[in-house]
Amino acid sequence: MEILHVTAECYPVAKVGGLGDVAGALPKYQQKHGHEVKLIMPFYNTKYVSAHEWETDYTGRTNLGDYFFDFQILKEKNNTLGFALYLVEITGLLDRPNVYGYNDDPQRFIAFQICVAEWLRQWHHKPDVVHCHDYHTGLLPFIFKHCYDYNMLESIPTVLTIHNAEYQGWLSWDRSVWIPRYDVWKTGLLDWKNVINPLASGIKNAWAVTAVSPSYMEELRYNSNGLEDLFEYEKGKCTGILNGIDSDIWNAATDSFIQTNYSLTNISKGKQANKNYLCDTFGLDKEKPLFIFIGRLVGEKAADILPDAIRTILWETKEEANFLILGSGEATVEYRLEEIKHSNPKSYNFYRGYNESLSHQMYAGADFLLMPSRVEPCGLNQMYALRYGTMPLVRRTGGLKDTVIDIGDGGYGICFSQANIEDLKHACSRAIEIYHQKKNLLSYRKKMMSIDNSWDNTVNKYLQLYQRLA
Ligand code: ADP
Ligand code: GLC
């Protein structure tokens, strides 16, 4: 099949979180399974973009309301990612260092989608499916079906994958001029609760909708930032498909980001060597259990409970554990995490910011990973941790429920119910107990490292869905 992915992020071109990982891996595995896969994303000023060679595939001119602009579609010359990669270049609008965070993000992503439709309109044939990811590409199914200039794209099956329904891209109706001329009788297919809602529009107009885990798909009908009734109504075309991971990149035996490579045959030694390096770098104690948190410091991830939970655990256990945090986000959380460095310098550290190589080193060197998330559509961190023999401590929600089984139920992780200090404290004390039973710890690590969460296992679920639509 010929598959076209449309996305705002793709690792290693530009990544903010898990969307980037999925968009870098799923197309690669689909191509590996014999399909012809293309991916198109905005041209940002990132290292990857400047370090690779590009050729012009198409140039055009279009408009966003009364703003007319030229654009180019560039193709990566050497197919380095294992599939064909295309960028939409709009000078002044997309070519910036960051993916998100600009006041004109709505214009940027709508212009991006219009350019994708312009480009597709020129193709001599049509792809078998266009696979959109999150709200940044949620208007495309509507554009194909109801915008006059693009009605030749109407017959292309579209899939919208929801990685995170918290972000919906709301726009007031006075911005409707940015959407290419459309059949006004179809206005309701853009609207949700009196605003233009690109995610809701994607759910209404896509031929099929997926969420990144079965449990999250189920939860969306009860808790989806205002879209609950829509998910209930559209449930017939919605499915949950669990994400996989790129097991070539996330492989302790070959990972070039980590100090010491290891595998099932030398887990204890390998993990200890990586832990020693981390502890030396961050002034922590190599003998104590090492808990880590990696991620965006936001409410969804329950990052706000970390400062008090960590302080309490350190106080109550007389610093019997180490904590190392990597992330950035809400200023108050960052500030409170920064403060603990002064009170507990030997058992706590915090790296504020984004650091891909450090994240690998942390998955490899830690004993336990904390994920108290309030909302977790899938979560990749816990799957990376498992792959590196690091036990995840997770709240039972979304994809965490689908990927981590508690040791009490014959599994390999620690699960809890509430995103609060009490539950996190209790989970950590269970973890500390396991840490001191070295034999058990080793057998859990072996079990974790033997789990196969690679995309090889799930890639077919998307293909079956595409085939049903085709
Ligand atoms: P989300 O996409 O909601 O942030 P996921 O668990 O799906 O959560 O994926 C997060 C991805 O981003 C993982 O690859 C994780 O290692 C990475 N990540 C998150 N924060 C950081 C950071 N500060 N530095 C490096 N990598 C990070
Ligand atoms: C989103 C979700 C995360 C998921 C990722 C990849 O960012 O928050 O849970 O793993 O997308 O699908």
Short mmCIF file of C-alpha atoms and ligand atoms in Angstrom, two decimals:
data_model
loop_
_atom_site.label_atom_id
_atom_site.label_comp_id
_atom_site.label_asym_id
_atom_site.label_seq_id
_atom_site.Cartn_x
_atom_site.Cartn_y
_atom_site.Cartn_z
CA MET A 1 0.00 0.00 0.00
CA GLU A 2 1.05 3.58 -0.42
CA ILE A 3 0.73 5.39 2.90
CA LEU A 4 1.21 9.11 3.55
CA HIS A 5 1.72 10.25 7.16
CA VAL A 6 1.14 13.92 7.97
CA THR A 7 2.58 15.10 11.28
CA ALA A 8 4.01 18.06 13.18
CA GLU A 9 6.90 16.04 14.72
CA CYS A 10 9.11 13.16 13.65
CA TYR A 11 12.25 11.90 15.41
CA PRO A 12 15.09 12.62 14.63
CA VAL A 13 14.01 15.57 12.46
CA ALA A 14 12.12 17.37 15.22
CA LYS A 15 10.82 15.89 18.48
CA VAL A 16 9.03 17.37 21.47
CA GLY A 17 7.59 14.16 22.91
CA GLY A 18 6.16 10.77 22.06
CA LEU A 19 4.42 11.93 18.87
CA GLY A 20 7.90 12.48 17.43
CA ASP A 21 8.99 8.97 18.41
CA VAL A 22 5.89 7.34 16.92
CA ALA A 23 6.05 9.32 13.68
CA GLY A 24 9.72 8.36 13.29
CA ALA A 25 9.15 4.67 13.97
CA LEU A 26 5.74 3.60 12.60
CA PRO A 27 6.52 4.64 8.98
CA LYS A 28 9.91 2.94 9.17
CA TYR A 29 8.33 -0.35 10.29
CA GLN A 30 5.55 -0.05 7.69
CA GLN A 31 8.16 0.37 4.98
CA LYS A 32 10.07 -2.59 6.41
CA HIS A 33 6.89 -4.66 6.15
CA GLY A 34 6.77 -4.02 2.40
CA HIS A 35 4.73 -0.83 1.99
CA GLU A 36 5.57 2.40 0.26
CA VAL A 37 5.59 5.03 2.97
CA LYS A 38 5.95 8.80 2.78
CA LEU A 39 5.88 11.30 5.62
CA ILE A 40 5.34 15.03 5.32
CA MET A 41 5.99 17.56 8.10
CA PRO A 42 6.85 21.25 8.45
CA PHE A 43 10.35 22.50 7.67
CA TYR A 44 11.78 23.69 11.00
CA ASN A 45 15.28 25.05 11.57
CA THR A 46 16.62 21.97 13.34
CA LYS A 47 20.05 20.34 13.28
CA TYR A 48 18.73 17.39 11.31
CA VAL A 49 17.32 19.62 8.59
CA SER A 50 20.56 21.56 8.14
CA ALA A 51 22.70 18.41 8.23
CA HIS A 52 20.84 16.62 5.39
CA GLU A 53 20.53 17.09 1.65
CA TRP A 54 17.20 18.12 0.16
CA GLU A 55 15.80 18.36 -3.33
CA THR A 56 12.77 20.36 -4.43
CA ASP A 57 9.81 18.14 -5.19
CA TYR A 58 7.24 20.87 -5.79
CA THR A 59 6.88 24.65 -5.54
CA GLY A 60 3.60 26.48 -5.32
CA ARG A 61 1.73 29.54 -4.17
CA THR A 62 -1.39 29.59 -2.04
CA ASN A 63 -3.12 31.65 0.62
CA LEU A 64 -4.27 31.76 4.20
CA GLY A 65 -7.19 34.17 4.01
CA ASP A 66 -5.78 37.34 2.48
CA TYR A 67 -2.16 36.35 3.13
CA PHE A 68 -0.65 34.92 -0.07
CA PHE A 69 2.61 32.99 0.18
CA ASP A 70 5.05 30.82 -1.77
CA PHE A 71 5.96 27.38 -0.49
CA GLN A 72 8.23 24.50 -1.42
CA ILE A 73 7.99 20.78 -0.80
CA LEU A 74 11.47 19.40 -0.18
CA LYS A 75 12.41 15.73 -0.23
CA GLU A 76 15.30 14.22 1.71
CA LYS A 77 17.64 12.95 -0.99
CA ASN A 78 18.95 9.75 0.60
CA ASN A 79 15.92 8.32 2.42
CA THR A 80 18.03 8.15 5.57
CA LEU A 81 15.08 7.36 7.81
CA GLY A 82 14.05 4.27 5.85
CA PHE A 83 11.01 5.98 4.25
CA ALA A 84 10.52 9.03 2.04
CA LEU A 85 10.62 12.25 4.07
CA TYR A 86 9.11 15.51 2.77
CA LEU A 87 9.13 18.96 4.34
CA VAL A 88 6.81 21.89 3.73
CA GLU A 89 8.88 25.05 3.64
CA ILE A 90 7.12 28.38 4.12
CA THR A 91 9.69 31.08 4.67
CA GLY A 92 8.97 33.17 7.75
CA LEU A 93 6.15 30.95 8.99
CA LEU A 94 7.47 27.43 9.55
CA ASP A 95 11.26 27.79 9.40
CA ARG A 96 11.83 28.41 13.11
CA PRO A 97 13.86 26.50 15.70
CA ASN A 98 10.92 25.17 17.74
CA VAL A 99 7.98 23.01 16.76
CA TYR A 100 5.38 24.73 18.97
CA GLY A 101 5.06 27.73 21.24
CA TYR A 102 4.55 30.65 18.84
CA ASN A 103 1.57 33.02 18.92
CA ASP A 104 0.82 32.23 15.30
CA ASP A 105 0.85 28.42 15.72
CA PRO A 106 -2.77 28.21 14.45
CA GLN A 107 -1.83 29.97 11.19
CA ARG A 108 1.36 27.88 10.90
CA PHE A 109 -0.40 24.53 11.12
CA ILE A 110 -3.35 25.51 8.95
CA ALA A 111 -0.96 26.83 6.27
CA PHE A 112 1.00 23.57 6.55
CA GLN A 113 -2.17 21.52 5.95
CA ILE A 114 -3.20 23.66 2.97
CA CYS A 115 0.22 23.10 1.40
CA VAL A 116 -0.11 19.34 1.91
CA ALA A 117 -3.48 19.43 0.10
CA GLU A 118 -1.99 21.62 -2.68
CA TRP A 119 0.86 19.15 -3.13
CA LEU A 120 -1.41 16.08 -3.15
CA ARG A 121 -3.68 17.71 -5.70
CA GLN A 122 -0.80 17.65 -8.21
CA TRP A 123 -0.04 13.95 -7.81
CA HIS A 124 -0.82 11.83 -10.89
CA HIS A 125 -2.24 9.12 -8.65
CA LYS A 126 -3.53 9.15 -5.07
CA PRO A 127 -2.07 7.44 -1.97
CA ASP A 128 -4.07 4.53 -0.56
CA VAL A 129 -4.41 6.30 2.76
CA VAL A 130 -3.52 9.62 4.38
CA HIS A 131 -2.73 9.13 8.05
CA CYS A 132 -3.04 12.33 10.14
CA HIS A 133 -1.67 12.74 13.66
CA ASP A 134 -3.23 14.97 16.35
CA TYR A 135 -5.00 18.29 15.95
CA HIS A 136 -2.21 19.93 13.92
CA THR A 137 -3.36 17.83 10.98
CA GLY A 138 -6.99 17.38 12.06
CA LEU A 139 -8.46 19.71 9.44
CA LEU A 140 -7.19 17.69 6.48
CA PRO A 141 -10.08 15.19 6.36
CA PHE A 142 -12.49 18.18 6.18
CA ILE A 143 -10.35 19.94 3.56
CA PHE A 144 -10.36 16.81 1.36
CA LYS A 145 -14.11 16.36 1.65
CA HIS A 146 -15.60 19.83 1.75
CA CYS A 147 -13.19 22.49 0.42
CA TYR A 148 -14.00 23.26 -3.22
CA ASP A 149 -10.39 23.48 -4.41
CA TYR A 150 -9.54 20.03 -3.11
CA ASN A 151 -12.58 17.91 -3.90
CA MET A 152 -10.47 15.70 -6.18
CA LEU A 153 -8.98 14.36 -2.90
CA GLU A 154 -12.37 13.37 -1.53
CA SER A 155 -11.96 9.67 -2.26
CA ILE A 156 -8.70 9.26 -0.33
CA PRO A 157 -9.31 7.31 2.90
CA THR A 158 -8.16 9.28 5.94
CA VAL A 159 -7.15 8.04 9.40
CA LEU A 160 -6.74 10.37 12.36
CA THR A 161 -4.65 9.09 15.24
CA ILE A 162 -5.18 10.83 18.57
CA HIS A 163 -1.97 10.95 20.57
CA ASN A 164 -3.35 13.46 23.02
CA ALA A 165 -6.89 14.84 23.14
CA GLU A 166 -6.00 17.48 25.74
CA TYR A 167 -4.80 19.72 22.92
CA GLN A 168 -7.49 20.46 20.31
CA GLY A 169 -6.34 23.62 18.50
CA TRP A 170 -9.52 25.68 19.25
CA LEU A 171 -10.06 28.78 17.05
CA SER A 172 -12.78 31.40 17.25
CA TRP A 173 -15.13 31.56 14.26
CA ASP A 174 -13.70 34.88 13.06
CA ARG A 175 -10.63 32.82 11.99
CA SER A 176 -12.67 30.74 9.56
CA VAL A 177 -11.23 32.81 6.67
CA TRP A 178 -8.03 30.80 7.11
CA ILE A 179 -9.79 27.64 6.00
CA PRO A 180 -9.93 27.28 2.19
CA ARG A 181 -13.39 28.04 0.69
CA TYR A 182 -15.79 25.33 1.83
CA ASP A 183 -19.38 24.25 1.53
CA VAL A 184 -21.05 26.37 4.23
CA TRP A 185 -23.74 23.75 4.77
CA LYS A 186 -20.91 21.70 6.27
CA THR A 187 -19.97 24.33 8.88
CA GLY A 188 -21.06 21.97 11.66
CA LEU A 189 -18.27 19.58 10.67
CA LEU A 190 -15.70 22.15 11.79
CA ASP A 191 -17.48 23.18 14.96
CA TRP A 192 -17.61 21.91 18.51
CA LYS A 193 -19.31 24.02 21.16
CA ASN A 194 -19.29 27.19 19.07
CA VAL A 195 -15.61 27.30 18.15
CA ILE A 196 -13.66 25.79 15.31
CA ASN A 197 -12.18 22.67 16.84
CA PRO A 198 -9.59 21.00 14.55
CA LEU A 199 -9.42 17.82 16.64
CA ALA A 200 -13.22 17.46 16.77
CA SER A 201 -13.36 18.19 13.04
CA GLY A 202 -10.81 15.42 12.42
CA ILE A 203 -12.92 13.00 14.49
CA LYS A 204 -16.05 13.91 12.54
CA ASN A 205 -14.51 13.82 9.07
CA ALA A 206 -11.79 11.16 9.12
CA TRP A 207 -12.81 7.78 7.74
CA ALA A 208 -11.40 6.13 10.85
CA VAL A 209 -10.11 7.38 14.18
CA THR A 210 -7.59 5.66 16.39
CA ALA A 211 -6.19 6.43 19.83
CA VAL A 212 -2.76 5.25 20.92
CA SER A 213 -3.97 2.59 23.36
CA PRO A 214 -7.21 0.63 23.85
CA SER A 215 -7.69 1.89 27.41
CA TYR A 216 -7.25 5.52 26.37
CA MET A 217 -9.79 5.07 23.58
CA GLU A 218 -12.24 3.79 26.19
CA GLU A 219 -11.45 6.66 28.61
CA LEU A 220 -12.00 9.33 25.95
CA ARG A 221 -15.75 8.65 26.11
CA TYR A 222 -15.72 9.73 29.76
CA ASN A 223 -12.85 12.20 29.93
CA SER A 224 -11.56 14.04 26.86
CA ASN A 225 -11.46 17.73 27.61
CA GLY A 226 -15.01 18.38 26.40
CA LEU A 227 -15.23 15.87 23.54
CA GLU A 228 -16.86 13.03 25.52
CA ASP A 229 -20.20 13.17 23.68
CA LEU A 230 -18.46 13.25 20.33
CA PHE A 231 -16.43 10.14 21.14
CA GLU A 232 -19.59 8.40 22.32
CA TYR A 233 -21.38 9.34 19.09
CA GLU A 234 -18.49 8.35 16.81
CA LYS A 235 -17.50 5.20 18.69
CA GLY A 236 -18.30 3.03 15.67
CA LYS A 237 -15.29 4.32 13.76
CA CYS A 238 -12.92 4.55 16.74
CA THR A 239 -10.33 1.94 17.72
CA GLY A 240 -7.46 1.87 20.19
CA ILE A 241 -4.17 0.62 18.76
CA LEU A 242 -1.31 0.39 21.22
CA ASN A 243 1.91 2.14 20.18
CA GLY A 244 5.07 0.17 19.71
CA ILE A 245 8.67 1.27 20.12
CA ASP A 246 11.60 1.42 17.75
CA SER A 247 13.60 -1.46 19.16
CA ASP A 248 16.64 -0.63 17.00
CA ILE A 249 17.05 2.80 18.56
CA TRP A 250 16.03 1.65 22.06
CA ASN A 251 18.42 -1.25 22.49
CA ALA A 252 20.74 -1.43 25.51
CA ALA A 253 23.09 -3.73 23.59
CA THR A 254 23.82 -1.19 20.84
CA ASP A 255 22.67 2.23 22.17
CA SER A 256 25.50 4.67 21.47
CA PHE A 257 24.09 7.23 23.94
CA ILE A 258 24.85 5.04 26.97
CA GLN A 259 28.18 4.50 28.71
CA THR A 260 28.10 0.70 28.86
CA ASN A 261 26.13 -1.53 26.55
CA TYR A 262 24.51 -4.60 28.09
CA SER A 263 22.01 -7.34 27.39
CA LEU A 264 20.10 -10.14 29.12
CA THR A 265 23.33 -12.00 29.88
CA ASN A 266 24.98 -9.23 31.88
CA ILE A 267 22.12 -7.05 33.12
CA SER A 268 23.30 -6.48 36.70
CA LYS A 269 26.83 -5.53 35.70
CA GLY A 270 25.71 -3.42 32.77
CA LYS A 271 23.08 -1.51 34.68
CA GLN A 272 25.42 -0.90 37.62
CA ALA A 273 28.10 0.53 35.30
CA ASN A 274 25.55 2.92 33.81
CA LYS A 275 24.21 3.79 37.24
CA ASN A 276 27.75 4.51 38.51
CA TYR A 277 28.25 6.94 35.65
CA LEU A 278 24.96 8.71 36.37
CA CYS A 279 25.63 8.86 40.10
CA ASP A 280 29.14 10.26 39.54
CA THR A 281 27.79 12.86 37.14
CA PHE A 282 24.95 13.96 39.41
CA GLY A 283 26.57 13.47 42.84
CA LEU A 284 24.31 10.60 43.90
CA ASP A 285 24.92 7.46 45.96
CA LYS A 286 25.58 4.34 43.84
CA GLU A 287 24.43 1.95 46.57
CA LYS A 288 20.93 3.37 46.95
CA PRO A 289 18.00 2.67 44.64
CA LEU A 290 17.80 5.26 41.87
CA PHE A 291 14.35 6.59 40.90
CA ILE A 292 14.00 8.74 37.79
CA PHE A 293 11.33 10.85 36.12
CA ILE A 294 11.68 11.97 32.49
CA GLY A 295 9.11 14.19 30.84
CA ARG A 296 7.16 17.36 30.44
CA LEU A 297 6.61 18.99 33.84
CA VAL A 298 2.88 19.50 33.43
CA GLY A 299 -0.37 18.55 35.18
CA GLU A 300 -1.10 15.66 32.79
CA LYS A 301 2.09 13.97 33.96
CA ALA A 302 1.27 14.84 37.62
CA ALA A 303 4.68 16.50 37.81
CA ASP A 304 3.24 18.88 40.43
CA ILE A 305 3.11 16.11 43.05
CA LEU A 306 6.77 15.19 42.57
CA PRO A 307 8.43 17.90 44.73
CA ASP A 308 6.41 17.14 47.87
CA ALA A 309 6.42 13.40 47.28
CA ILE A 310 10.20 13.32 46.86
CA ARG A 311 10.77 15.50 49.92
CA THR A 312 8.51 13.29 52.03
CA ILE A 313 10.13 10.06 50.86
CA LEU A 314 13.64 11.39 51.43
CA TRP A 315 12.67 12.59 54.89
CA GLU A 316 10.79 9.44 55.95
CA THR A 317 13.38 6.98 54.63
CA LYS A 318 16.31 9.05 55.91
CA GLU A 319 17.50 9.43 52.34
CA GLU A 320 17.46 5.71 51.62
CA ALA A 321 16.81 6.45 47.92
CA ASN A 322 18.12 8.70 45.11
CA PHE A 323 15.99 10.72 42.72
CA LEU A 324 17.02 12.19 39.38
CA ILE A 325 14.61 14.29 37.33
CA LEU A 326 14.92 15.31 33.67
CA GLY A 327 12.40 17.70 32.15
CA SER A 328 11.02 21.16 31.76
CA GLY A 329 7.60 22.73 31.90
CA GLU A 330 5.55 24.72 34.40
CA ALA A 331 7.69 27.36 36.11
CA THR A 332 6.43 26.65 39.65
CA VAL A 333 7.17 22.94 39.33
CA GLU A 334 10.64 23.66 37.94
CA TYR A 335 11.29 26.06 40.81
CA ARG A 336 10.18 23.58 43.46
CA LEU A 337 12.22 20.79 41.90
CA GLU A 338 15.23 23.10 41.79
CA GLU A 339 14.87 23.87 45.52
CA ILE A 340 15.30 20.24 46.63
CA LYS A 341 18.80 20.28 45.17
CA HIS A 342 19.84 22.51 48.07
CA SER A 343 18.21 20.51 50.85
CA ASN A 344 19.23 17.02 49.62
CA PRO A 345 22.30 17.42 47.38
CA LYS A 346 23.53 13.83 47.91
CA SER A 347 20.36 12.01 47.05
CA TYR A 348 18.59 14.26 44.56
CA ASN A 349 19.33 16.09 41.33
CA PHE A 350 17.37 17.84 38.63
CA TYR A 351 18.40 18.51 35.02
CA ARG A 352 16.10 21.21 33.69
CA GLY A 353 15.67 21.04 29.92
CA TYR A 354 15.54 18.57 27.09
CA ASN A 355 18.42 16.12 26.58
CA GLU A 356 17.94 13.09 24.34
CA SER A 357 21.24 11.36 25.18
CA LEU A 358 20.82 11.86 28.93
CA SER A 359 17.35 10.32 28.71
CA HIS A 360 18.87 7.12 27.25
CA GLN A 361 21.55 7.07 29.94
CA MET A 362 18.87 7.45 32.60
CA TYR A 363 16.70 4.60 31.29
CA ALA A 364 19.83 2.45 31.31
CA GLY A 365 21.27 3.46 34.68
CA ALA A 366 18.14 3.81 36.83
CA ASP A 367 16.47 1.17 38.95
CA PHE A 368 12.95 2.61 38.84
CA LEU A 369 10.97 5.01 36.63
CA LEU A 370 8.17 7.17 38.06
CA MET A 371 5.04 7.82 35.97
CA PRO A 372 2.19 9.06 38.18
CA SER A 373 0.41 10.55 35.10
CA ARG A 374 -3.15 11.85 35.45
CA VAL A 375 -3.61 11.38 31.69
CA GLU A 376 -1.40 9.06 29.63
CA PRO A 377 -2.73 8.21 26.17
CA CYS A 378 -0.02 5.59 25.69
CA GLY A 379 3.28 6.57 27.25
CA LEU A 380 6.53 5.45 25.74
CA ASN A 381 8.80 6.07 28.73
CA GLN A 382 7.55 2.96 30.54
CA MET A 383 8.21 0.84 27.43
CA TYR A 384 11.74 2.24 27.10
CA ALA A 385 12.33 1.62 30.81
CA LEU A 386 11.18 -2.02 30.47
CA ARG A 387 13.47 -2.52 27.51
CA TYR A 388 16.43 -1.34 29.64
CA GLY A 389 15.45 -3.45 32.67
CA THR A 390 14.22 -0.47 34.72
CA MET A 391 11.02 -1.10 36.67
CA PRO A 392 8.17 1.35 35.95
CA LEU A 393 5.98 2.69 38.80
CA VAL A 394 2.80 3.81 37.06
CA ARG A 395 -0.65 5.09 37.80
CA ARG A 396 -3.30 2.83 36.30
CA THR A 397 -4.47 4.99 33.41
CA GLY A 398 -4.55 4.92 29.59
CA GLY A 399 -1.65 3.13 27.96
CA LEU A 400 0.06 2.58 31.30
CA LYS A 401 -2.78 0.20 32.18
CA ASP A 402 -2.22 -1.66 28.90
CA THR A 403 1.55 -2.04 29.19
CA VAL A 404 2.45 -2.53 32.86
CA ILE A 405 1.33 -5.48 35.02
CA ASP A 406 1.86 -5.24 38.77
CA ILE A 407 4.30 -7.70 40.33
CA GLY A 408 1.48 -8.71 42.69
CA ASP A 409 -0.40 -9.99 39.64
CA GLY A 410 2.56 -11.92 38.28
CA GLY A 411 3.92 -8.97 36.33
CA TYR A 412 7.01 -6.79 36.34
CA GLY A 413 5.98 -3.29 37.48
CA ILE A 414 4.33 -1.39 40.30
CA CYS A 415 0.86 0.04 39.71
CA PHE A 416 -1.16 2.45 41.84
CA SER A 417 -4.50 4.21 41.56
CA GLN A 418 -4.24 7.86 42.52
CA ALA A 419 -1.95 10.64 41.39
CA ASN A 420 -1.19 11.72 44.94
CA ILE A 421 1.68 11.72 47.40
CA GLU A 422 0.35 8.80 49.46
CA ASP A 423 0.10 6.43 46.48
CA LEU A 424 3.46 7.45 45.07
CA LYS A 425 5.09 7.03 48.48
CA HIS A 426 3.60 3.58 48.88
CA ALA A 427 4.74 2.58 45.38
CA CYS A 428 8.27 3.79 46.14
CA SER A 429 8.41 1.87 49.40
CA ARG A 430 7.40 -1.33 47.55
CA ALA A 431 10.18 -0.57 45.06
CA ILE A 432 12.79 -0.05 47.78
CA GLU A 433 11.86 -3.41 49.27
CA ILE A 434 12.33 -5.14 45.89
CA TYR A 435 15.64 -3.34 45.38
CA HIS A 436 17.04 -5.01 48.49
CA GLN A 437 16.02 -8.52 47.39
CA LYS A 438 18.76 -8.76 44.78
CA LYS A 439 17.74 -12.18 43.42
CA ASN A 440 14.17 -11.08 42.81
CA LEU A 441 15.32 -7.81 41.33
CA LEU A 442 17.42 -9.66 38.78
CA SER A 443 14.59 -11.97 37.78
CA TYR A 444 12.24 -8.98 37.32
CA ARG A 445 14.87 -7.28 35.20
CA LYS A 446 15.19 -10.35 33.01
CA LYS A 447 11.42 -10.49 32.65
CA MET A 448 11.23 -6.79 31.71
CA MET A 449 14.00 -7.01 29.15
CA SER A 450 12.37 -10.03 27.52
CA ILE A 451 9.13 -8.16 26.75
CA ASP A 452 8.82 -7.30 23.10
CA ASN A 453 6.98 -4.00 22.61
CA SER A 454 8.46 -3.39 19.16
CA TRP A 455 6.36 -1.95 16.32
CA ASP A 456 6.89 -5.28 14.54
CA ASN A 457 4.06 -6.63 16.68
CA THR A 458 1.52 -3.87 16.09
CA VAL A 459 2.27 -2.55 12.63
CA ASN A 460 -0.28 -4.98 11.16
CA LYS A 461 -3.15 -3.50 13.15
CA TYR A 462 -2.83 -0.23 11.23
CA LEU A 463 -2.44 -2.08 7.96
CA GLN A 464 -5.62 -4.08 8.58
CA LEU A 465 -7.43 -0.83 9.32
CA TYR A 466 -6.15 0.82 6.09
CA GLN A 467 -7.16 -2.26 4.11
CA ARG A 468 -10.68 -2.15 5.54
CA LEU A 469 -10.99 1.48 4.41
CA ALA A 470 -9.50 0.88 0.98
P1 ADP B 1 4.57 12.62 25.86
O1 ADP B 1 4.59 12.49 24.41
O2 ADP B 1 3.20 12.82 26.45
O3 ADP B 1 5.51 13.67 26.37
P2 ADP B 1 5.63 9.88 25.92
O4 ADP B 1 5.88 8.97 27.08
O5 ADP B 1 4.82 9.33 24.83
O6 ADP B 1 5.04 11.24 26.53
O7 ADP B 1 7.00 10.27 25.22
C1 ADP B 1 7.92 11.14 25.74
C2 ADP B 1 9.17 11.05 24.89
O8 ADP B 1 9.91 12.25 25.08
C3 ADP B 1 10.10 9.93 25.31
O9 ADP B 1 10.92 9.61 24.20
C4 ADP B 1 10.94 10.60 26.42
O10 ADP B 1 12.16 9.95 26.62
C5 ADP B 1 11.13 11.96 25.78
N1 ADP B 1 11.38 13.07 26.71
C6 ADP B 1 10.46 13.73 27.46
N2 ADP B 1 11.05 14.74 28.12
C7 ADP B 1 12.36 14.71 27.80
C8 ADP B 1 13.50 15.49 28.17
N3 ADP B 1 13.38 16.50 29.02
N4 ADP B 1 14.68 15.18 27.62
C9 ADP B 1 14.78 14.12 26.76
N5 ADP B 1 13.77 13.36 26.37
C10 ADP B 1 12.57 13.65 26.89
C1 GLC B 2 1.26 11.83 23.35
C2 GLC B 2 0.84 11.20 24.67
C3 GLC B 2 1.65 10.01 25.04
C4 GLC B 2 1.88 9.09 23.87
C5 GLC B 2 2.48 9.87 22.72
C6 GLC B 2 2.75 9.02 21.51
O1 GLC B 2 2.18 12.81 23.47
O2 GLC B 2 0.82 12.16 25.73
O3 GLC B 2 1.02 9.29 26.10
O4 GLC B 2 2.73 8.03 24.21
O5 GLC B 2 1.62 10.90 22.35
O6 GLC B 2 1.58 8.47 20.98
#
